[in-house]
Amino acid sequence: MSVINQSQVESEKQTHPEPILEAKNLRKYFPLHQSNPLAEKHFVHAVEDTSIALYPGRATALVGESGSGKTTVARMLARVYDLTAGTLYFRGEPVHLSHRAAVLRAYRRHVQLVFQDPFSSLNPIHNVRYHLSRPLRVFGHAKSKKEVNEQVMALLNKVSLTPAEQFIEKYPHQLSGGQRQRIAIARALAAQPEVLLADEPVSMLDVSIRLDVLNLMLRLKDEEKLALLFITHDIASARYFAEDTLVMYAGQMVEGGPSDGVIQQPKHPYTQLLLSAAPDPDRLGPDGKSLMTLPARGEIPSLIRPPNGCRFHPRCPHAMPECRDHFPGRTDLGGGHWTHCFLYGDGGAQSPIIVTKAPSRMKIEGQNGFETPNEKKQENA
Ligand code: SF4
């Protein structure tokens, strides 16, 4: 397995200059259940003003601690969660945010999600044949029994479950964790998507088989020219699996760019903190000292009442007065590397956002204007 280097990234960018899936200014607030209907409404401010672009044939790692909003972003991109605000674009066109089954199905034909837990994402009462043939029929890729059978066998071969005949009639409880996750990946591929969103796809697997599953996803990304979003809390592994890395903290995107730059030359203090948990003696902080010496202070804050300004300021050893009042704008650091931090330049164009409280009535921005939010989870077709 080799490290993805800058020249590969640049060559891919030249080959695929346009994102296939793009999200701009995503926001997600979850209303908290309250027994007293007259009490002030509270929300979990899970994702705030987050943008992301995914390119064909390229992997983007989205990293951060638990509770940073990574999974929420993936579920918004998959349209499992509604958007509180923001816009999705597919092939440059705004995505219709209707809840009609036909609209959702048309979207999920192109954008598929692989869940973290292979144990609960497969229905225990159905066998492998059912799990793989259903999306083939739903998305119209196979009609006759013979076609379905051929494609199910091809999918099993694609995810290296061979000989396919040995797996096709098995039930989830007869498979290992790694085999189940391969079935989950094959089920996503059955839709023939262009975008694959993988939410911590190996975190529940034994260490010994994680690398096999990750290498499988990378091979499929290259063979199928998939735009792959790889969600992980292991920032050190991102360099090996993704051309680009994005770092999220408490619902805000704080740093991003080519993985080599973000991981070898991290700029944002939170990225440095994350990397300090994965020591590398060759990696140095801005003061020339090893990142292993950075102190780990505090924990991710409550997102019901998140800190104002830069949400990292209660933990940041470099926090300044302005960090408490304003979220810094984006500063471009060169080579596609950027960060939101007042330590670099003037913090870009400062954002006036000071988030303390959700509006009393939340809105979803869609093609048809504003609609009432619907938190109902949609079945992952
Ligand atoms: Fe620290 Fe301020 Fe930068 Fe936030 S903006 S990471 S608080 S220096």
GROMACS .gro file of C-alpha atoms and ligand atoms in nm:
model
  389
    1MET     CA    1   0.000   0.000   0.000
    2SER     CA    2   0.152   0.334  -0.096
    3VAL     CA    3   0.100   0.687   0.028
    4ILE     CA    4  -0.101   0.898  -0.216
    5ASN     CA    5   0.132   1.180  -0.316
    6GLN     CA    6   0.078   1.535  -0.436
    7SER     CA    7   0.154   1.465  -0.802
    8GLN     CA    8  -0.114   1.192  -0.810
    9VAL     CA    9  -0.361   1.436  -0.655
   10GLU     CA   10  -0.282   1.706  -0.911
   11SER     CA   11  -0.308   1.463  -1.200
   12GLU     CA   12  -0.647   1.342  -1.076
   13LYS     CA   13  -0.764   1.700  -1.037
   14GLN     CA   14  -0.670   1.772  -1.396
   15THR     CA   15  -0.852   1.459  -1.513
   16HIS     CA   16  -1.162   1.528  -1.302
   17PRO     CA   17  -1.184   1.903  -1.252
   18GLU     CA   18  -1.555   1.914  -1.166
   19PRO     CA   19  -1.709   1.773  -0.849
   20ILE     CA   20  -1.982   1.516  -0.903
   21LEU     CA   21  -2.145   1.582  -0.565
   22GLU     CA   22  -2.113   1.914  -0.391
   23ALA     CA   23  -2.273   2.051  -0.076
   24LYS     CA   24  -2.266   2.418   0.012
   25ASN     CA   25  -2.328   2.576   0.350
   26LEU     CA   26  -2.483   2.269   0.507
   27ARG     CA   27  -2.645   2.318   0.845
   28LYS     CA   28  -2.816   2.060   1.061
   29TYR     CA   29  -2.999   2.131   1.385
   30PHE     CA   30  -3.174   1.844   1.564
   31PRO     CA   31  -3.464   1.951   1.785
   32LEU     CA   32  -3.447   1.812   2.138
   33HIS     CA   33  -3.753   1.636   2.268
   34GLN     CA   34  -3.910   1.831   2.553
   35SER     CA   35  -4.193   1.713   2.773
   36ASN     CA   36  -4.318   2.069   2.832
   37PRO     CA   37  -4.444   2.209   2.499
   38LEU     CA   38  -4.434   2.564   2.637
   39ALA     CA   39  -4.067   2.552   2.735
   40GLU     CA   40  -3.800   2.719   2.523
   41LYS     CA   41  -3.700   2.496   2.232
   42HIS     CA   42  -3.348   2.357   2.230
   43PHE     CA   43  -3.150   2.214   1.943
   44VAL     CA   44  -2.834   2.015   1.887
   45HIS     CA   45  -2.627   2.230   1.652
   46ALA     CA   46  -2.472   1.928   1.482
   47VAL     CA   47  -2.338   2.084   1.160
   48GLU     CA   48  -2.274   2.452   1.093
   49ASP     CA   49  -2.202   2.614   0.754
   50THR     CA   50  -2.014   2.318   0.607
   51SER     CA   51  -1.924   2.274   0.242
   52ILE     CA   52  -1.777   1.970   0.071
   53ALA     CA   53  -1.703   1.856  -0.285
   54LEU     CA   54  -1.647   1.499  -0.405
   55TYR     CA   55  -1.476   1.411  -0.733
   56PRO     CA   56  -1.496   1.097  -0.951
   57GLY     CA   57  -1.214   0.851  -0.888
   58ARG     CA   58  -1.096   1.033  -0.576
   59ALA     CA   59  -1.127   0.959  -0.206
   60THR     CA   60  -1.190   1.231   0.048
   61ALA     CA   61  -1.135   1.153   0.416
   62LEU     CA   62  -1.356   1.333   0.666
   63VAL     CA   63  -1.191   1.311   1.007
   64GLY     CA   64  -1.272   1.425   1.358
   65GLU     CA   65  -1.355   1.295   1.704
   66SER     CA   66  -1.685   1.128   1.788
   67GLY     CA   67  -1.954   1.394   1.796
   68SER     CA   68  -1.781   1.621   1.546
   69GLY     CA   69  -2.064   1.588   1.291
   70LYS     CA   70  -1.902   1.356   1.036
   71THR     CA   71  -2.183   1.103   1.026
   72THR     CA   72  -2.444   1.379   1.012
   73VAL     CA   73  -2.272   1.526   0.705
   74ALA     CA   74  -2.266   1.183   0.535
   75ARG     CA   75  -2.634   1.127   0.613
   76MET     CA   76  -2.726   1.467   0.476
   77LEU     CA   77  -2.530   1.393   0.159
   78ALA     CA   78  -2.714   1.059   0.134
   79ARG     CA   79  -3.046   1.236   0.203
   80VAL     CA   80  -3.110   1.016   0.505
   81TYR     CA   81  -3.134   1.341   0.704
   82ASP     CA   82  -3.305   1.653   0.582
   83LEU     CA   83  -3.102   1.970   0.552
   84THR     CA   84  -3.180   2.245   0.801
   85ALA     CA   85  -3.010   2.476   0.551
   86GLY     CA   86  -2.775   2.445   0.256
   87THR     CA   87  -2.782   2.316  -0.098
   88LEU     CA   88  -2.675   1.991  -0.265
   89TYR     CA   89  -2.555   1.982  -0.624
   90PHE     CA   90  -2.520   1.668  -0.834
   91ARG     CA   91  -2.324   1.712  -1.158
   92GLY     CA   92  -2.357   2.086  -1.102
   93GLU     CA   93  -2.737   2.081  -1.082
   94PRO     CA   94  -2.925   2.157  -0.757
   95VAL     CA   95  -3.070   1.843  -0.603
   96HIS     CA   96  -3.447   1.839  -0.567
   97LEU     CA   97  -3.510   1.801  -0.192
   98SER     CA   98  -3.854   1.647  -0.226
   99HIS     CA   99  -3.941   1.351  -0.004
  100ARG     CA  100  -4.130   1.169  -0.277
  101ALA     CA  101  -4.012   0.809  -0.301
  102ALA     CA  102  -3.939   0.835  -0.673
  103VAL     CA  103  -3.718   1.145  -0.621
  104LEU     CA  104  -3.527   0.983  -0.335
  105ARG     CA  105  -3.485   0.663  -0.534
  106ALA     CA  106  -3.350   0.855  -0.835
  107TYR     CA  107  -3.097   1.030  -0.607
  108ARG     CA  108  -2.989   0.710  -0.435
  109ARG     CA  109  -2.932   0.545  -0.768
  110HIS     CA  110  -2.629   0.778  -0.783
  111VAL     CA  111  -2.534   0.827  -0.417
  112GLN     CA  112  -2.506   0.530  -0.183
  113LEU     CA  113  -2.416   0.504   0.184
  114VAL     CA  114  -2.228   0.221   0.355
  115PHE     CA  115  -2.308   0.215   0.725
  116GLN     CA  116  -2.061   0.169   1.007
  117ASP     CA  117  -2.221  -0.139   1.157
  118PRO     CA  118  -2.235  -0.442   0.925
  119PHE     CA  119  -2.415  -0.635   1.199
  120SER     CA  120  -2.727  -0.420   1.198
  121SER     CA  121  -2.725  -0.294   0.838
  122LEU     CA  122  -2.817  -0.637   0.699
  123ASN     CA  123  -3.157  -0.787   0.768
  124PRO     CA  124  -3.101  -1.118   0.952
  125ILE     CA  125  -3.405  -1.285   0.797
  126HIS     CA  126  -3.282  -1.244   0.438
  127ASN     CA  127  -2.994  -1.416   0.264
  128VAL     CA  128  -2.719  -1.266   0.050
  129ARG     CA  129  -2.911  -1.328  -0.272
  130TYR     CA  130  -3.201  -1.117  -0.144
  131HIS     CA  131  -2.981  -0.833  -0.016
  132LEU     CA  132  -2.807  -0.798  -0.353
  133SER     CA  133  -3.096  -0.871  -0.588
  134ARG     CA  134  -3.334  -0.618  -0.429
  135PRO     CA  135  -3.137  -0.304  -0.528
  136LEU     CA  136  -3.076  -0.453  -0.875
  137ARG     CA  137  -3.453  -0.477  -0.924
  138VAL     CA  138  -3.540  -0.149  -0.747
  139PHE     CA  139  -3.298   0.051  -0.964
  140GLY     CA  140  -3.390  -0.138  -1.280
  141HIS     CA  141  -3.046  -0.283  -1.351
  142ALA     CA  142  -3.174  -0.639  -1.390
  143LYS     CA  143  -3.519  -0.771  -1.473
  144SER     CA  144  -3.520  -1.142  -1.547
  145LYS     CA  145  -3.422  -1.401  -1.289
  146LYS     CA  146  -3.122  -1.496  -1.503
  147GLU     CA  147  -3.000  -1.135  -1.523
  148VAL     CA  148  -3.039  -1.089  -1.149
  149ASN     CA  149  -2.850  -1.408  -1.076
  150GLU     CA  150  -2.563  -1.317  -1.308
  151GLN     CA  151  -2.529  -0.971  -1.157
  152VAL     CA  152  -2.544  -1.098  -0.798
  153MET     CA  153  -2.261  -1.338  -0.879
  154ALA     CA  154  -2.065  -1.055  -1.044
  155LEU     CA  155  -2.113  -0.836  -0.736
  156LEU     CA  156  -1.986  -1.109  -0.506
  157ASN     CA  157  -1.680  -1.151  -0.725
  158LYS     CA  158  -1.629  -0.775  -0.728
  159VAL     CA  159  -1.605  -0.764  -0.348
  160SER     CA  160  -1.381  -1.075  -0.347
  161LEU     CA  161  -1.633  -1.311  -0.186
  162THR     CA  162  -1.532  -1.611  -0.392
  163PRO     CA  163  -1.635  -1.864  -0.496
  164ALA     CA  164  -1.962  -1.671  -0.514
  165GLU     CA  165  -2.171  -1.992  -0.500
  166GLN     CA  166  -2.054  -2.046  -0.143
  167PHE     CA  167  -2.192  -1.711  -0.024
  168ILE     CA  168  -2.507  -1.648  -0.224
  169GLU     CA  169  -2.744  -1.851  -0.004
  170LYS     CA  170  -2.588  -1.757   0.329
  171TYR     CA  171  -2.760  -1.549   0.596
  172PRO     CA  172  -2.587  -1.263   0.784
  173HIS     CA  173  -2.533  -1.473   1.097
  174GLN     CA  174  -2.334  -1.722   0.887
  175LEU     CA  175  -2.086  -1.455   0.780
  176SER     CA  176  -1.791  -1.295   0.958
  177GLY     CA  177  -1.787  -0.919   1.024
  178GLY     CA  178  -1.558  -0.856   0.728
  179GLN     CA  179  -1.777  -1.067   0.497
  180ARG     CA  180  -2.088  -0.880   0.610
  181GLN     CA  181  -1.925  -0.546   0.537
  182ARG     CA  182  -1.829  -0.675   0.191
  183ILE     CA  183  -2.195  -0.767   0.135
  184ALA     CA  184  -2.296  -0.417   0.250
  185ILE     CA  185  -2.048  -0.268   0.001
  186ALA     CA  186  -2.175  -0.500  -0.276
  187ARG     CA  187  -2.533  -0.395  -0.196
  188ALA     CA  188  -2.433  -0.029  -0.235
  189LEU     CA  189  -2.256  -0.109  -0.564
  190ALA     CA  190  -2.567  -0.286  -0.693
  191ALA     CA  191  -2.722   0.057  -0.747
  192GLN     CA  192  -2.425   0.135  -0.977
  193PRO     CA  193  -2.362   0.464  -0.796
  194GLU     CA  194  -2.112   0.734  -0.883
  195VAL     CA  195  -2.074   0.840  -0.519
  196LEU     CA  196  -2.003   0.609  -0.225
  197LEU     CA  197  -2.027   0.748   0.128
  198ALA     CA  198  -1.851   0.515   0.373
  199ASP     CA  199  -1.926   0.596   0.736
  200GLU     CA  200  -1.640   0.449   0.940
  201PRO     CA  201  -1.666   0.128   0.734
  202VAL     CA  202  -1.404  -0.065   0.929
  203SER     CA  203  -1.429   0.067   1.283
  204MET     CA  204  -1.639  -0.229   1.399
  205LEU     CA  205  -1.423  -0.490   1.231
  206ASP     CA  206  -1.132  -0.683   1.375
  207VAL     CA  207  -0.802  -0.505   1.325
  208SER     CA  208  -0.671  -0.796   1.117
  209ILE     CA  209  -0.933  -0.753   0.844
  210ARG     CA  210  -0.964  -0.373   0.837
  211LEU     CA  211  -0.685  -0.329   0.586
  212ASP     CA  212  -0.840  -0.583   0.347
  213VAL     CA  213  -1.174  -0.401   0.347
  214LEU     CA  214  -1.011  -0.060   0.305
  215ASN     CA  215  -0.798  -0.187   0.017
  216LEU     CA  216  -1.113  -0.332  -0.140
  217MET     CA  217  -1.281   0.009  -0.124
  218LEU     CA  218  -0.978   0.176  -0.278
  219ARG     CA  219  -0.968  -0.079  -0.560
  220LEU     CA  220  -1.338  -0.026  -0.628
  221LYS     CA  221  -1.291   0.351  -0.621
  222ASP     CA  222  -1.026   0.321  -0.892
  223GLU     CA  223  -1.205   0.055  -1.102
  224GLU     CA  224  -1.551   0.215  -1.086
  225LYS     CA  225  -1.424   0.577  -1.079
  226LEU     CA  226  -1.624   0.629  -0.761
  227ALA     CA  227  -1.622   0.953  -0.568
  228LEU     CA  228  -1.552   0.809  -0.223
  229LEU     CA  229  -1.616   0.983   0.108
  230PHE     CA  230  -1.427   0.797   0.375
  231ILE     CA  231  -1.532   0.891   0.726
  232THR     CA  232  -1.288   0.804   1.001
  233HIS     CA  233  -1.164   0.920   1.339
  234ASP     CA  234  -0.816   0.787   1.254
  235ILE     CA  235  -0.648   1.082   1.087
  236ALA     CA  236  -0.320   0.898   1.040
  237SER     CA  237  -0.484   0.643   0.808
  238ALA     CA  238  -0.641   0.915   0.594
  239ARG     CA  239  -0.309   0.984   0.424
  240TYR     CA  240  -0.298   0.626   0.297
  241PHE     CA  241  -0.654   0.609   0.171
  242ALA     CA  242  -0.756   0.952   0.056
  243GLU     CA  243  -0.625   1.209  -0.186
  244ASP     CA  244  -0.792   1.485   0.018
  245THR     CA  245  -0.854   1.521   0.389
  246LEU     CA  246  -1.111   1.740   0.564
  247VAL     CA  247  -1.103   1.796   0.940
  248MET     CA  248  -1.422   1.866   1.136
  249TYR     CA  249  -1.459   1.986   1.491
  250ALA     CA  250  -1.787   2.029   1.677
  251GLY     CA  251  -1.985   2.066   1.356
  252GLN     CA  252  -1.747   2.310   1.187
  253MET     CA  253  -1.502   2.232   0.906
  254VAL     CA  254  -1.165   2.363   1.028
  255GLU     CA  255  -0.900   2.247   0.779
  256GLY     CA  256  -0.876   2.072   0.447
  257GLY     CA  257  -0.673   2.006   0.137
  258PRO     CA  258  -0.450   1.739  -0.014
  259SER     CA  259  -0.391   1.470   0.250
  260ASP     CA  260  -0.012   1.502   0.231
  261GLY     CA  261  -0.029   1.869   0.324
  262VAL     CA  262  -0.295   1.840   0.594
  263ILE     CA  263  -0.129   1.546   0.768
  264GLN     CA  264   0.238   1.631   0.724
  265GLN     CA  265   0.199   2.006   0.775
  266PRO     CA  266  -0.116   2.048   0.988
  267LYS     CA  267  -0.200   2.411   1.056
  268HIS     CA  268  -0.515   2.420   1.265
  269PRO     CA  269  -0.450   2.351   1.635
  270TYR     CA  270  -0.727   2.091   1.636
  271THR     CA  271  -0.568   1.898   1.348
  272GLN     CA  272  -0.242   1.912   1.540
  273LEU     CA  273  -0.417   1.782   1.848
  274LEU     CA  274  -0.568   1.492   1.651
  275LEU     CA  275  -0.230   1.406   1.504
  276SER     CA  276  -0.062   1.426   1.841
  277ALA     CA  277  -0.271   1.122   1.935
  278ALA     CA  278  -0.108   0.937   1.645
  279PRO     CA  279   0.259   1.015   1.712
  280ASP     CA  280   0.499   1.044   1.422
  281PRO     CA  281   0.848   1.165   1.516
  282ASP     CA  282   0.899   1.305   1.166
  283ARG     CA  283   0.598   1.534   1.186
  284LEU     CA  284   0.667   1.877   1.338
  285GLY     CA  285   0.438   2.152   1.464
  286PRO     CA  286   0.465   2.518   1.357
  287ASP     CA  287   0.726   2.586   1.626
  288GLY     CA  288   0.946   2.302   1.499
  289LYS     CA  289   0.868   2.080   1.799
  290SER     CA  290   0.725   1.734   1.766
  291LEU     CA  291   0.345   1.733   1.768
  292MET     CA  292   0.368   1.466   2.038
  293THR     CA  293   0.435   1.747   2.287
  294LEU     CA  294   0.101   1.923   2.226
  295PRO     CA  295  -0.126   1.903   2.529
  296ALA     CA  296  -0.466   1.736   2.491
  297ARG     CA  297  -0.699   1.977   2.671
  298GLY     CA  298  -1.062   1.908   2.747
  299GLU     CA  299  -1.325   1.739   2.537
  300ILE     CA  300  -1.558   1.821   2.251
  301PRO     CA  301  -1.820   2.069   2.380
  302SER     CA  302  -2.193   2.015   2.410
  303LEU     CA  303  -2.357   2.108   2.081
  304ILE     CA  304  -2.678   2.211   2.253
  305ARG     CA  305  -2.507   2.530   2.366
  306PRO     CA  306  -2.185   2.530   2.162
  307PRO     CA  307  -1.914   2.789   2.231
  308ASN     CA  308  -1.942   3.114   2.036
  309GLY     CA  309  -1.699   3.196   1.755
  310CYS     CA  310  -1.442   2.925   1.692
  311ARG     CA  311  -1.586   2.626   1.877
  312PHE     CA  312  -1.236   2.500   1.949
  313HIS     CA  313  -1.140   2.805   2.157
  314PRO     CA  314  -1.204   2.648   2.503
  315ARG     CA  315  -0.945   2.379   2.419
  316CYS     CA  316  -0.708   2.583   2.208
  317PRO     CA  317  -0.369   2.675   2.360
  318HIS     CA  318  -0.349   2.972   2.118
  319ALA     CA  319  -0.699   3.118   2.171
  320MET     CA  320  -0.725   3.496   2.135
  321PRO     CA  321  -1.007   3.735   2.227
  322GLU     CA  322  -1.140   3.744   1.869
  323CYS     CA  323  -1.165   3.363   1.866
  324ARG     CA  324  -1.447   3.386   2.120
  325ASP     CA  325  -1.656   3.625   1.912
  326HIS     CA  326  -1.604   3.526   1.550
  327PHE     CA  327  -1.561   3.210   1.349
  328PRO     CA  328  -1.256   3.281   1.131
  329GLY     CA  329  -1.300   3.288   0.756
  330ARG     CA  330  -1.111   3.055   0.527
  331THR     CA  331  -0.741   3.121   0.478
  332ASP     CA  332  -0.585   2.961   0.170
  333LEU     CA  333  -0.239   2.827   0.250
  334GLY     CA  334  -0.137   2.729  -0.103
  335GLY     CA  335  -0.152   2.400  -0.294
  336GLY     CA  336  -0.522   2.362  -0.218
  337HIS     CA  337  -0.455   2.356   0.160
  338TRP     CA  338  -0.683   2.584   0.369
  339THR     CA  339  -0.786   2.642   0.727
  340HIS     CA  340  -1.025   2.843   0.942
  341CYS     CA  341  -0.800   2.989   1.213
  342PHE     CA  342  -0.694   3.338   1.322
  343LEU     CA  343  -0.334   3.219   1.356
  344TYR     CA  344  -0.294   3.234   0.979
  345GLY     CA  345  -0.315   3.563   0.797
  346ASP     CA  346  -0.607   3.759   0.929
  347GLY     CA  347  -0.829   3.453   0.949
  348GLY     CA  348  -0.953   3.526   0.598
  349ALA     CA  349  -1.278   3.715   0.571
  350GLN     CA  350  -1.413   3.687   0.924
  351SER     CA  351  -1.749   3.527   0.945
  352PRO     CA  352  -2.001   3.724   1.150
  353ILE     CA  353  -2.152   3.395   1.266
  354ILE     CA  354  -2.180   3.378   1.643
  355VAL     CA  355  -2.386   3.070   1.705
  356THR     CA  356  -2.558   3.042   2.038
  357LYS     CA  357  -2.912   2.951   1.962
  358ALA     CA  358  -3.122   2.809   1.680
  359PRO     CA  359  -3.403   3.013   1.533
  360SER     CA  360  -3.732   2.934   1.697
  361ARG     CA  361  -3.875   2.811   1.368
  362MET     CA  362  -3.632   2.612   1.154
  363LYS     CA  363  -3.646   2.602   0.778
  364ILE     CA  364  -3.518   2.377   0.505
  365GLU     CA  365  -3.402   2.539   0.189
  366GLY     CA  366  -3.500   2.339  -0.115
  367GLN     CA  367  -3.576   2.395  -0.478
  368ASN     CA  368  -3.934   2.464  -0.388
  369GLY     CA  369  -3.850   2.730  -0.135
  370PHE     CA  370  -3.881   2.664   0.237
  371GLU     CA  371  -4.046   2.359   0.381
  372THR     CA  372  -4.119   2.229   0.728
  373PRO     CA  373  -3.843   1.995   0.843
  374ASN     CA  374  -3.913   1.627   0.841
  375GLU     CA  375  -3.681   1.433   1.064
  376LYS     CA  376  -3.819   1.101   0.952
  377LYS     CA  377  -3.539   0.870   0.847
  378GLN     CA  378  -3.577   0.742   0.495
  379GLU     CA  379  -3.502   0.384   0.427
  380ASN     CA  380  -3.171   0.339   0.251
  381ALA     CA  381  -3.306   0.202  -0.073
  382SF4    FE1  382  -0.740   2.851   1.829
  382SF4    FE2  383  -0.840   3.087   1.764
  382SF4    FE3  384  -0.742   2.930   1.575
  382SF4    FE4  385  -0.973   2.868   1.695
  382SF4     S1  386  -0.933   3.047   1.565
  382SF4     S2  387  -0.806   2.730   1.652
  382SF4     S3  388  -0.931   2.936   1.905
  382SF4     S4  389  -0.627   3.025   1.742
   0.00000   0.00000   0.00000
